């Protein structure tokens, strides 16, 4: 199942290319421009560069939810459920496939940032990749949970878009907590994207381990993978799409 | 053997299947005959462990579908009514992936089997054409081929010949029979009378989520009252006075749906002029009269009170 989900990424290479180009433009135009304008926070560019990679991982990981919703609408999910794959493996395979797919998609962008910022310590690079992977794994679980909990296509689009916006924008991925409005700053520390962004920056710039971020990410993965699995089969086998 | 023991499936407040009990014998072709919405697909999806029954018990070759779902999935193959294929893949890749997931065949054996089945249904030349670019009939063949190539112990086909032309239908029936002859138990859900009659060893009539009757097509027909059917088409808005016809001892039953009247009787040829005369004298306008042997369609009408559209 994981291999199948990963393979779907390469069927539409133009999406990868266009998103990579958008990332490069965002980095070299927007981030450079804003970092020149921001006077209160020197070094905004490196902050933004790492954060934008984290943001992309989260964004791509959400796609699995759209895939599952579409499969359910087209009836392909019924077919997949007839295959002799234990349900536990099935759900882990799907979440893993979605997470690996997001990583494959993001690695070139991460590599670009690593070259620009001269990240060369192998241990900190491995720690950063682990942070990104945990985020991807948890977000796929969250996305699957939403996909099987919402029945209407329009409502699903709105819920997932809002959720994506909330976890990415109300986070420290693209701007520091100190500069956020108080109502955003109140929730941003609990965003999984914040856990991943802080932990990744600690690994790459501080060459240290951000335990809070790591534990937060692990909890996020456990909760949403568990919820995703439970909802997925309870709702589907109950005939939610019938 | 497959057993349904008071099985039921409820979606919200709707009972799609209720108190359904039936046994499907090994190596037979069982036709599940019923109108759209009768519960045929729900029955098959419960058997295939996609839906969990909300009541009763279903066992497939002795395995309970709730307690041993994965073991059941290993011996069952389902070809859906609407093709469930990844549109971006070609037929060859769809079937190859299906076999990879459902059998222990190695790559060479898989590819060999896929080639044989695609050649048999005349899709070999189009094997790399993306399935979303195929016609409805071609896509349906690909869907059926999944199970034909898999050769599972329990093969389930939901409307296997929908969208297919006549030669393709005949070919598909032949291939399904061959599957049965090789040792598979085959369940065919259909709303086509001729398919149920010509393909099935036994036919189960399903209506409103319930089993109405099950037997061989011949037995079902012989059990139908009278043995002959007189079909009358009346003028618009005309009502048939059934009591006038049932006074004839040869008439077993009369039913009317819109302007079509079905009279179950014996000795129809002799009785026909009398029936027409009786109705005409009563002022009933008759547009057409048709006397025939009982068909499975009449059996269905007889059991359910509805025609299978």
Coordinates of C-alpha atoms in Angstrom, one line a residue:
Chain A
X1 CA 0.0 0.0 0.0
X2 CA 2.8 2.4 0.9
X3 CA 4.5 1.7 -2.4
X4 CA 1.3 2.4 -4.3
X5 CA 0.8 5.7 -2.5
X6 CA 4.4 6.7 -3.2
X7 CA 4.1 5.7 -6.9
X8 CA 1.1 8.1 -7.4
X9 CA 3.5 11.0 -6.7
X10 CA 5.6 10.2 -9.7
X11 CA 2.7 9.8 -12.1
X12 CA 2.3 13.6 -12.0
X13 CA 5.9 14.9 -12.1
X14 CA 4.7 18.3 -13.3
X15 CA 3.2 18.9 -9.8
X16 CA 6.5 18.3 -8.2
X17 CA 8.3 20.6 -10.6
X18 CA 5.8 23.4 -10.3
X19 CA 5.7 23.2 -6.5
X20 CA 9.6 23.1 -6.4
X21 CA 9.7 26.2 -8.6
X22 CA 7.2 28.0 -6.4
X23 CA 9.3 27.1 -3.4
X24 CA 12.4 28.5 -5.1
X25 CA 10.6 31.7 -6.0
X26 CA 9.2 32.1 -2.5
X27 CA 12.6 31.6 -1.0
X28 CA 14.7 33.8 -3.3
X29 CA 12.2 36.6 -3.9
X30 CA 9.8 36.8 -0.9
X31 CA 12.2 35.6 1.9
X32 CA 15.1 37.7 0.6
X33 CA 12.9 40.8 0.3
X34 CA 11.2 40.4 3.7
X35 CA 14.5 39.7 5.5
X36 CA 15.7 43.0 4.2
X37 CA 12.6 44.8 5.5
X38 CA 12.5 43.1 8.9
X39 CA 14.7 45.2 11.2
X40 CA 13.6 43.8 14.5
X41 CA 14.6 40.2 13.7
X42 CA 18.1 39.9 12.0
X43 CA 18.6 36.6 10.4
X44 CA 15.1 36.2 9.2
X45 CA 16.1 34.5 6.0
X46 CA 17.7 31.4 7.6
X47 CA 14.7 31.2 10.0
X48 CA 12.2 31.4 7.1
X49 CA 14.2 28.9 4.9
X50 CA 14.1 26.1 7.4
X51 CA 10.5 26.9 8.4
X52 CA 9.3 26.9 4.8
X53 CA 10.6 23.4 4.4
X54 CA 8.7 22.3 7.5
X55 CA 5.6 24.0 6.1
X56 CA 5.9 22.2 2.8
X57 CA 6.2 18.8 4.5
X58 CA 3.0 19.6 6.4
X59 CA 1.2 20.8 3.3
X60 CA 2.1 17.8 1.2
X61 CA 1.3 15.3 3.9
X62 CA -2.3 16.6 4.0
X63 CA -2.7 15.4 0.3
X64 CA -3.3 11.8 1.4
X65 CA -6.6 12.8 2.9
X66 CA -7.8 14.2 -0.5
X67 CA -6.6 10.9 -2.1
X68 CA -8.6 8.8 0.3
X69 CA -11.7 11.0 0.0
X70 CA -11.5 10.8 -3.8
X71 CA -10.9 7.0 -3.7
X72 CA -14.0 6.6 -1.4
X73 CA -16.1 8.7 -3.8
X74 CA -15.0 6.7 -6.8
X75 CA -15.5 3.4 -5.0
X76 CA -11.8 2.5 -5.3
X77 CA -11.6 2.3 -1.5
X78 CA -14.1 -0.6 -1.5
X79 CA -11.8 -2.4 -3.8
X80 CA -8.7 -1.8 -1.7
X81 CA -10.6 -3.0 1.3
X82 CA -11.3 -6.4 -0.4
X83 CA -7.5 -7.0 -0.7
X84 CA -6.0 -9.5 1.7
X85 CA -4.1 -7.0 3.7
X86 CA -4.5 -6.9 7.5
X87 CA -6.2 -3.6 8.5
X88 CA -3.4 -2.5 10.8
X89 CA -0.9 -2.9 8.0
X90 CA -3.2 -1.2 5.6
X91 CA -3.6 1.9 7.6
X92 CA 0.1 2.1 8.6
X93 CA 1.0 1.5 5.0
X94 CA -1.2 4.4 3.8
X95 CA 0.1 6.8 6.5
X96 CA 3.7 5.6 5.8
X97 CA 3.2 6.0 2.1
X98 CA 1.8 9.5 2.5
X99 CA 4.7 10.5 4.8
X100 CA 7.5 9.0 2.6
X101 CA 5.8 10.7 -0.4
X102 CA 6.0 14.1 1.4
X103 CA 9.6 13.4 2.3
X104 CA 10.6 12.5 -1.3
X105 CA 8.9 15.6 -2.5
X106 CA 10.6 17.9 0.1
X107 CA 14.1 16.5 0.1
X108 CA 15.3 18.5 -2.9
X109 CA 14.0 21.7 -1.2
X110 CA 15.7 20.7 2.0
X111 CA 18.9 20.0 0.1
X112 CA 18.7 23.5 -1.4
X113 CA 18.3 25.1 2.0
X114 CA 21.1 22.9 3.4
X115 CA 23.5 24.1 0.6
X116 CA 22.5 27.8 1.1
X117 CA 22.9 27.6 4.9
X118 CA 25.9 25.3 4.8
X119 CA 24.4 22.6 7.0
X120 CA 27.1 19.8 7.0
X121 CA 26.9 18.0 10.3
X122 CA 25.5 14.6 9.4
X123 CA 24.0 14.0 12.9
X124 CA 22.0 17.3 12.8
X125 CA 20.9 16.6 9.2
X126 CA 19.6 13.1 10.3
X127 CA 17.9 14.6 13.3
X128 CA 16.2 17.3 11.1
X129 CA 15.1 14.6 8.6
X130 CA 13.6 12.6 11.5
X131 CA 11.7 15.7 12.7
X132 CA 10.3 16.3 9.3
X133 CA 9.4 12.6 8.9
X134 CA 7.6 12.5 12.2
X135 CA 5.6 15.6 11.3
X136 CA 4.7 14.0 7.9
X137 CA 3.6 10.8 9.6
X138 CA 1.4 12.6 12.1
X139 CA -0.1 14.9 9.5
X140 CA -1.0 12.0 7.2
X141 CA -2.8 10.4 10.3
X142 CA -4.6 13.7 10.9
X143 CA -5.6 14.0 7.3
X144 CA -6.9 10.4 7.1
X145 CA -8.9 11.0 10.3
X146 CA -10.6 14.0 8.7
X147 CA -11.1 12.3 5.3
X148 CA -13.1 9.5 7.0
X149 CA -15.0 11.7 9.4
X150 CA -16.5 14.2 7.0
X151 CA -19.0 13.0 4.4
X152 CA -19.7 16.0 2.2
X153 CA -17.0 16.8 -0.4
X154 CA -17.4 20.6 0.0
X155 CA -17.3 20.4 3.8
X156 CA -14.2 18.1 3.6
X157 CA -12.4 20.7 1.4
X158 CA -13.2 23.5 3.8
X159 CA -12.3 21.5 6.9
X160 CA -9.0 20.3 5.6
X161 CA -8.0 23.7 4.1
X162 CA -8.8 25.4 7.5
X163 CA -6.9 22.7 9.4
X164 CA -3.9 23.0 7.1
X165 CA -4.0 26.8 7.5
X166 CA -4.4 26.6 11.3
X167 CA -1.5 24.1 11.9
X168 CA 0.8 25.9 9.5
X169 CA 0.0 29.6 10.0
X170 CA -0.5 29.4 13.8
X171 CA 3.0 28.0 14.2
X172 CA 6.6 29.1 14.4
X173 CA 7.4 27.8 10.9
X174 CA 7.4 31.1 9.2
X175 CA 7.6 33.7 12.0
X176 CA 8.7 33.7 15.6
X177 CA 6.3 33.4 18.5
X178 CA 7.4 36.8 19.9
X179 CA 6.1 38.7 16.9
X180 CA 2.7 36.9 16.7
X181 CA -0.6 38.6 17.8
X182 CA -1.5 37.3 21.3
X183 CA -4.5 35.2 20.1
X184 CA -2.2 33.3 17.7
X185 CA 0.7 33.1 20.2
X186 CA -1.7 31.4 22.6
X187 CA -2.2 28.4 20.3
X188 CA 0.9 28.3 18.2
X189 CA 3.1 26.5 20.8
X190 CA 0.8 23.5 20.5
X191 CA 0.9 23.2 16.8
X192 CA 2.7 20.1 15.5
X193 CA 4.3 22.3 12.9
X194 CA 5.8 24.4 15.8
X195 CA 7.2 21.2 17.3
X196 CA 8.8 20.2 14.0
X197 CA 10.0 23.7 13.2
X198 CA 11.6 24.3 16.6
X199 CA 13.1 20.9 16.7
X200 CA 14.5 21.1 13.2
X201 CA 16.0 24.5 13.8
X202 CA 17.5 23.3 17.1
X203 CA 19.1 20.4 15.2
X204 CA 20.4 22.4 12.3
X205 CA 21.5 25.7 13.9
X206 CA 21.9 24.8 17.6
X207 CA 23.2 21.3 16.9
X208 CA 21.1 20.2 19.8
X209 CA 18.0 18.1 20.6
X210 CA 14.8 20.0 21.3
X211 CA 13.1 17.4 23.6
X212 CA 9.8 19.3 23.9
X213 CA 9.5 19.4 20.1
X214 CA 10.4 15.7 19.7
X215 CA 8.1 14.5 22.4
X216 CA 5.3 16.7 21.0
X217 CA 5.8 15.2 17.6
X218 CA 5.8 11.6 18.9
X219 CA 2.6 12.3 20.8
X220 CA 1.1 13.9 17.7
X221 CA 2.0 10.8 15.6
X222 CA 0.6 8.4 18.2
X223 CA -2.6 10.2 18.7
X224 CA -3.5 10.8 15.0
X225 CA -2.3 7.5 13.7
X226 CA -4.4 5.8 16.3
X227 CA -7.4 8.0 15.7
X228 CA -7.0 7.7 11.9
X229 CA -6.9 3.9 12.1
X230 CA -9.9 3.7 14.4
X231 CA -12.0 6.1 12.4
X232 CA -10.9 4.7 9.1
X233 CA -12.2 1.2 9.6
X234 CA -15.0 1.8 12.0
X235 CA -16.6 4.3 9.6
X236 CA -15.7 2.5 6.3
X237 CA -16.8 -0.9 7.4
X238 CA -19.9 0.6 8.8
X239 CA -20.6 1.8 5.3
X240 CA -20.1 5.5 5.7
X241 CA -19.7 6.0 2.0
X242 CA -22.5 3.6 1.0
Chain B
X1 CA -19.7 -23.3 1.4
X2 CA -20.9 -19.8 2.2
X3 CA -23.6 -19.3 4.9
X4 CA -25.7 -16.3 5.7
X5 CA -27.4 -16.8 9.0
X6 CA -30.0 -14.1 9.7
X7 CA -27.5 -11.6 8.4
X8 CA -28.4 -7.9 8.4
X9 CA -26.9 -4.6 7.5
X10 CA -28.3 -1.3 8.7
X11 CA -27.2 2.1 7.3
X12 CA -28.6 4.6 9.7
X13 CA -32.3 3.9 9.8
X14 CA -32.3 1.9 6.6
X15 CA -32.1 -1.9 6.6
X16 CA -30.3 -2.6 3.4
X17 CA -30.3 -6.4 4.3
X18 CA -32.5 -7.9 6.9
X19 CA -32.7 -11.4 8.5
X20 CA -31.0 -12.9 5.4
X21 CA -30.4 -16.7 5.5
X22 CA -29.0 -18.6 2.6
X23 CA -26.4 -21.3 1.9
X24 CA -24.2 -21.2 -1.2
X25 CA -22.9 -24.6 -2.2
X26 CA -19.3 -25.3 -3.3
X27 CA -18.5 -25.1 -7.0
X28 CA -21.9 -23.7 -8.0
X29 CA -22.8 -20.6 -9.9
X30 CA -25.4 -18.8 -7.8
X31 CA -27.3 -16.0 -9.4
X32 CA -28.4 -13.2 -7.1
X33 CA -31.4 -11.7 -8.9
X34 CA -33.0 -8.5 -7.8
X35 CA -33.7 -4.9 -8.8
X36 CA -31.3 -2.1 -8.1
X37 CA -31.4 -1.4 -4.3
X38 CA -32.4 -4.9 -3.4
X39 CA -29.3 -5.4 -1.3
X40 CA -27.3 -7.6 -3.6
X41 CA -24.2 -5.4 -3.5
X42 CA -24.4 -5.0 0.3
X43 CA -24.6 -8.8 0.6
X44 CA -21.5 -9.2 -1.5
X45 CA -19.6 -6.5 0.3
X46 CA -20.4 -8.1 3.7
X47 CA -19.2 -11.4 2.4
X48 CA -16.1 -9.7 1.1
X49 CA -15.5 -8.1 4.6
X50 CA -15.8 -4.6 3.3
X51 CA -18.9 -4.0 5.4
X52 CA -19.3 -5.5 8.8
X53 CA -22.8 -7.1 9.3
X54 CA -24.8 -5.3 12.0
X55 CA -26.7 -8.5 12.9
X56 CA -26.5 -12.3 12.2
X57 CA -23.5 -14.3 11.0
X58 CA -21.8 -14.8 7.7
X59 CA -19.3 -17.6 7.1
X60 CA -17.1 -18.2 4.1
X61 CA -15.7 -21.7 3.9
X62 CA -16.2 -22.0 7.6
X63 CA -14.5 -18.7 8.4
X64 CA -16.6 -16.1 10.2
X65 CA -16.2 -12.8 8.2
X66 CA -16.1 -10.7 11.4
X67 CA -13.6 -12.8 13.3
X68 CA -11.4 -14.0 10.4
X69 CA -11.7 -11.2 7.9
X70 CA -8.2 -11.5 6.5
X71 CA -8.5 -15.2 5.9
X72 CA -11.7 -14.6 4.1
X73 CA -10.1 -11.9 1.9
X74 CA -7.4 -14.4 0.9
X75 CA -10.0 -16.7 -0.8
X76 CA -12.4 -14.2 -2.2
X77 CA -12.2 -12.0 -5.3
X78 CA -14.8 -9.4 -6.2
X79 CA -15.5 -7.8 -9.5
X80 CA -17.5 -4.7 -8.8
X81 CA -20.5 -3.4 -10.7
X82 CA -18.8 -0.1 -11.6
X83 CA -15.2 -0.8 -12.5
X84 CA -12.9 0.0 -9.6
X85 CA -9.7 0.5 -11.4
X86 CA -6.9 3.1 -11.1
X87 CA -7.7 5.2 -14.2
X88 CA -4.2 6.4 -14.8
X89 CA -2.9 2.8 -15.2
X90 CA -3.3 0.6 -18.2
X91 CA -5.2 -2.7 -18.1
X92 CA -2.0 -4.8 -17.8
X93 CA -0.7 -2.8 -14.8
X94 CA -4.2 -2.9 -13.1
X95 CA -4.3 -6.7 -13.4
X96 CA -0.7 -7.2 -12.6
X97 CA -1.0 -5.2 -9.4
X98 CA -4.2 -7.0 -8.5
X99 CA -2.5 -10.4 -8.8
X100 CA 0.5 -9.1 -6.9
X101 CA -1.8 -8.2 -4.0
X102 CA -4.1 -11.3 -4.1
X103 CA -1.9 -14.2 -5.1
X104 CA 1.5 -15.7 -4.4
X105 CA 2.5 -15.9 -8.1
X106 CA 5.9 -14.7 -9.1
X107 CA 6.4 -12.0 -11.6
X108 CA 6.7 -14.3 -14.7
X109 CA 3.6 -16.3 -13.7
X110 CA 1.6 -13.2 -13.0
X111 CA 2.5 -11.6 -16.3
X112 CA 1.7 -14.8 -18.1
X113 CA -1.7 -15.1 -16.5
X114 CA -2.5 -11.4 -17.2
X115 CA -1.5 -11.9 -20.9
X116 CA -3.7 -15.0 -21.2
X117 CA -6.8 -13.3 -19.8
X118 CA -6.3 -10.1 -21.7
X119 CA -5.9 -12.0 -25.0
X120 CA -9.0 -14.0 -24.2
X121 CA -11.2 -10.9 -23.8
X122 CA -9.5 -9.2 -26.8
X123 CA -7.8 -6.4 -24.7
X124 CA -4.2 -7.4 -25.3
X125 CA -3.6 -4.7 -27.9
X126 CA -5.1 -2.1 -25.6
X127 CA -3.2 -3.3 -22.5
X128 CA -1.2 -0.1 -22.0
X129 CA -4.1 2.3 -22.7
X130 CA -5.0 4.2 -19.6
X131 CA -8.3 2.7 -18.3
X132 CA -9.9 6.2 -17.9
X133 CA -9.6 6.6 -21.7
X134 CA -11.3 3.2 -22.3
X135 CA -15.0 2.8 -23.2
X136 CA -17.4 1.6 -20.5
X137 CA -17.4 -1.9 -22.0
X138 CA -13.6 -2.2 -22.0
X139 CA -13.3 -0.9 -18.4
X140 CA -16.0 -3.5 -17.4
X141 CA -13.9 -6.2 -19.0
X142 CA -10.8 -5.1 -17.1
X143 CA -12.9 -5.2 -13.8
X144 CA -14.1 -8.8 -14.6
X145 CA -10.6 -9.8 -15.6
X146 CA -9.3 -9.1 -12.2
X147 CA -11.3 -12.0 -10.8
X148 CA -10.9 -14.2 -13.9
X149 CA -7.1 -13.8 -13.6
X150 CA -7.0 -14.2 -9.8
X151 CA -9.0 -17.5 -9.9
X152 CA -10.1 -17.3 -6.3
X153 CA -11.8 -20.0 -4.4
X154 CA -14.9 -17.7 -4.1
X155 CA -15.4 -15.5 -7.1
X156 CA -18.0 -12.7 -6.9
X157 CA -19.2 -10.8 -10.0
X158 CA -21.5 -7.8 -9.6
X159 CA -23.4 -7.3 -12.9
X160 CA -20.5 -8.9 -14.9
X161 CA -21.9 -8.1 -18.3
X162 CA -23.3 -4.6 -17.8
X163 CA -22.0 -2.3 -20.7
X164 CA -20.9 -5.4 -22.7
X165 CA -22.0 -6.2 -26.3
X166 CA -23.6 -9.5 -27.1
X167 CA -20.5 -11.4 -28.2
X168 CA -18.6 -10.1 -25.1
X169 CA -21.5 -11.2 -22.8
X170 CA -21.4 -14.7 -24.2
X171 CA -17.7 -14.8 -23.8
X172 CA -17.8 -13.6 -20.3
X173 CA -20.5 -16.2 -19.4
X174 CA -18.2 -18.9 -20.9
X175 CA -15.2 -17.7 -18.9
X176 CA -17.3 -17.6 -15.7
X177 CA -18.5 -21.1 -16.3
X178 CA -14.9 -22.2 -16.8
X179 CA -14.0 -20.6 -13.5
X180 CA -16.7 -22.7 -11.8
X181 CA -15.5 -25.9 -13.7
X182 CA -12.0 -25.3 -12.3
X183 CA -13.3 -25.4 -8.8
X184 CA -14.4 -21.9 -7.8
X185 CA -17.7 -21.1 -6.2
X186 CA -19.2 -18.2 -8.2
X187 CA -21.7 -15.7 -7.1
X188 CA -23.2 -13.5 -9.9
X189 CA -25.4 -10.5 -8.9
X190 CA -27.5 -9.4 -11.8
X191 CA -30.8 -7.7 -12.7
X192 CA -30.8 -9.4 -16.1
X193 CA -33.2 -12.3 -16.3
X194 CA -31.5 -14.0 -19.2
X195 CA -28.1 -13.8 -17.4
X196 CA -29.5 -15.4 -14.2
X197 CA -31.3 -18.1 -16.2
X198 CA -28.6 -19.0 -18.6
X199 CA -25.6 -18.7 -16.3
X200 CA -26.8 -19.9 -12.9
X201 CA -27.0 -23.3 -11.4
X202 CA -29.3 -21.8 -8.8
X203 CA -31.0 -18.4 -8.6
X204 CA -31.7 -16.5 -5.4
X205 CA -34.4 -13.9 -5.7
X206 CA -33.6 -10.9 -3.5
X207 CA -36.0 -8.0 -2.9
X208 CA -35.9 -5.2 -0.3
X209 CA -33.0 -6.8 1.5
X210 CA -34.6 -10.2 1.9
X211 CA -34.4 -13.6 0.3
X212 CA -37.6 -14.3 -1.5
X213 CA -36.9 -17.6 -3.1
X214 CA -33.9 -19.8 -4.0
X215 CA -33.8 -22.8 -6.4
X216 CA -32.7 -23.9 -9.8
X217 CA -34.2 -21.7 -12.6
X218 CA -36.3 -24.7 -13.8
X219 CA -37.6 -25.4 -10.3
X220 CA -38.5 -21.8 -9.7
X221 CA -40.4 -21.7 -13.0
X222 CA -42.2 -25.0 -12.3
X223 CA -43.3 -23.8 -8.9
X224 CA -45.0 -20.8 -10.5
X225 CA -48.8 -21.0 -10.6
X226 CA -50.4 -22.5 -13.7
X227 CA -47.3 -22.9 -15.9
X228 CA -48.5 -20.3 -18.4
X229 CA -48.7 -16.6 -18.4
X230 CA -51.2 -14.4 -20.3
X231 CA -50.0 -10.8 -20.7
X232 CA -52.7 -8.2 -21.5
X233 CA -52.0 -4.6 -22.3
X234 CA -55.0 -2.5 -21.6
X235 CA -55.9 0.9 -22.9
X236 CA -54.7 3.9 -20.8
X237 CA -56.5 4.2 -17.5
X238 CA -58.3 0.9 -17.8
X239 CA -58.7 -1.4 -14.8
X240 CA -59.0 -5.1 -15.1
X241 CA -61.8 -6.7 -13.0
X242 CA -59.7 -9.5 -11.6
X243 CA -62.7 -11.2 -9.9
X244 CA -64.2 -11.8 -13.4
X245 CA -61.1 -13.7 -14.5
X246 CA -60.6 -15.7 -11.3
X247 CA -64.0 -17.3 -11.7
X248 CA -62.4 -19.4 -14.4
X249 CA -61.0 -22.5 -12.6
X250 CA -57.9 -22.5 -14.9
X251 CA -56.9 -19.0 -13.7
X252 CA -54.6 -19.1 -10.7
X253 CA -53.8 -15.5 -10.1
X254 CA -54.2 -12.0 -11.7
X255 CA -52.0 -9.0 -11.1
X256 CA -52.0 -5.5 -12.6
X257 CA -49.2 -3.0 -12.8
X258 CA -50.2 0.2 -14.6
X259 CA -51.9 -1.0 -17.8
X260 CA -50.2 -4.4 -17.9
X261 CA -52.2 -7.3 -16.6
X262 CA -50.5 -10.7 -15.9
X263 CA -52.8 -13.7 -15.7
X264 CA -51.2 -17.0 -14.4
X265 CA -53.2 -19.9 -15.8
X266 CA -53.2 -23.3 -17.3
X267 CA -54.8 -24.3 -20.6
X268 CA -54.3 -20.8 -21.9
X269 CA -54.9 -21.5 -25.6
X270 CA -58.5 -22.7 -24.9
X271 CA -59.2 -20.0 -22.4
X272 CA -57.8 -17.1 -24.2
X273 CA -60.9 -16.3 -26.4
X274 CA -63.2 -16.5 -23.3
X275 CA -61.0 -14.1 -21.3
X276 CA -60.9 -11.6 -24.1
X277 CA -64.6 -11.8 -24.6
X278 CA -65.4 -11.4 -20.9
X279 CA -63.2 -8.3 -20.6
X280 CA -64.5 -6.8 -23.8
X281 CA -68.1 -7.3 -22.7
X282 CA -67.2 -5.5 -19.5
X283 CA -66.0 -2.5 -21.6
X284 CA -62.3 -3.1 -21.0
X285 CA -60.2 -2.0 -24.0
X286 CA -57.5 -4.5 -24.8
X287 CA -54.5 -3.2 -26.8
X288 CA -52.6 -6.4 -27.0
X289 CA -52.6 -10.1 -25.8
X290 CA -49.6 -12.3 -25.4
X291 CA -49.6 -15.9 -24.2
X292 CA -46.3 -17.5 -23.2
X293 CA -44.5 -20.1 -21.1
X294 CA -43.4 -19.0 -17.6
X295 CA -40.1 -17.2 -17.6
X296 CA -37.9 -16.2 -14.7
X297 CA -39.3 -12.7 -15.1
X298 CA -42.7 -14.1 -14.3
X299 CA -41.3 -15.9 -11.4
X300 CA -39.8 -12.7 -10.1
X301 CA -43.1 -10.9 -10.6
X302 CA -45.0 -13.7 -8.9
X303 CA -42.8 -13.6 -5.8
X304 CA -42.3 -9.9 -5.5
X305 CA -45.3 -8.3 -7.1
X306 CA -43.0 -6.1 -9.3
X307 CA -41.4 -6.4 -12.6
X308 CA -37.6 -6.3 -12.8
X309 CA -36.9 -3.2 -14.8

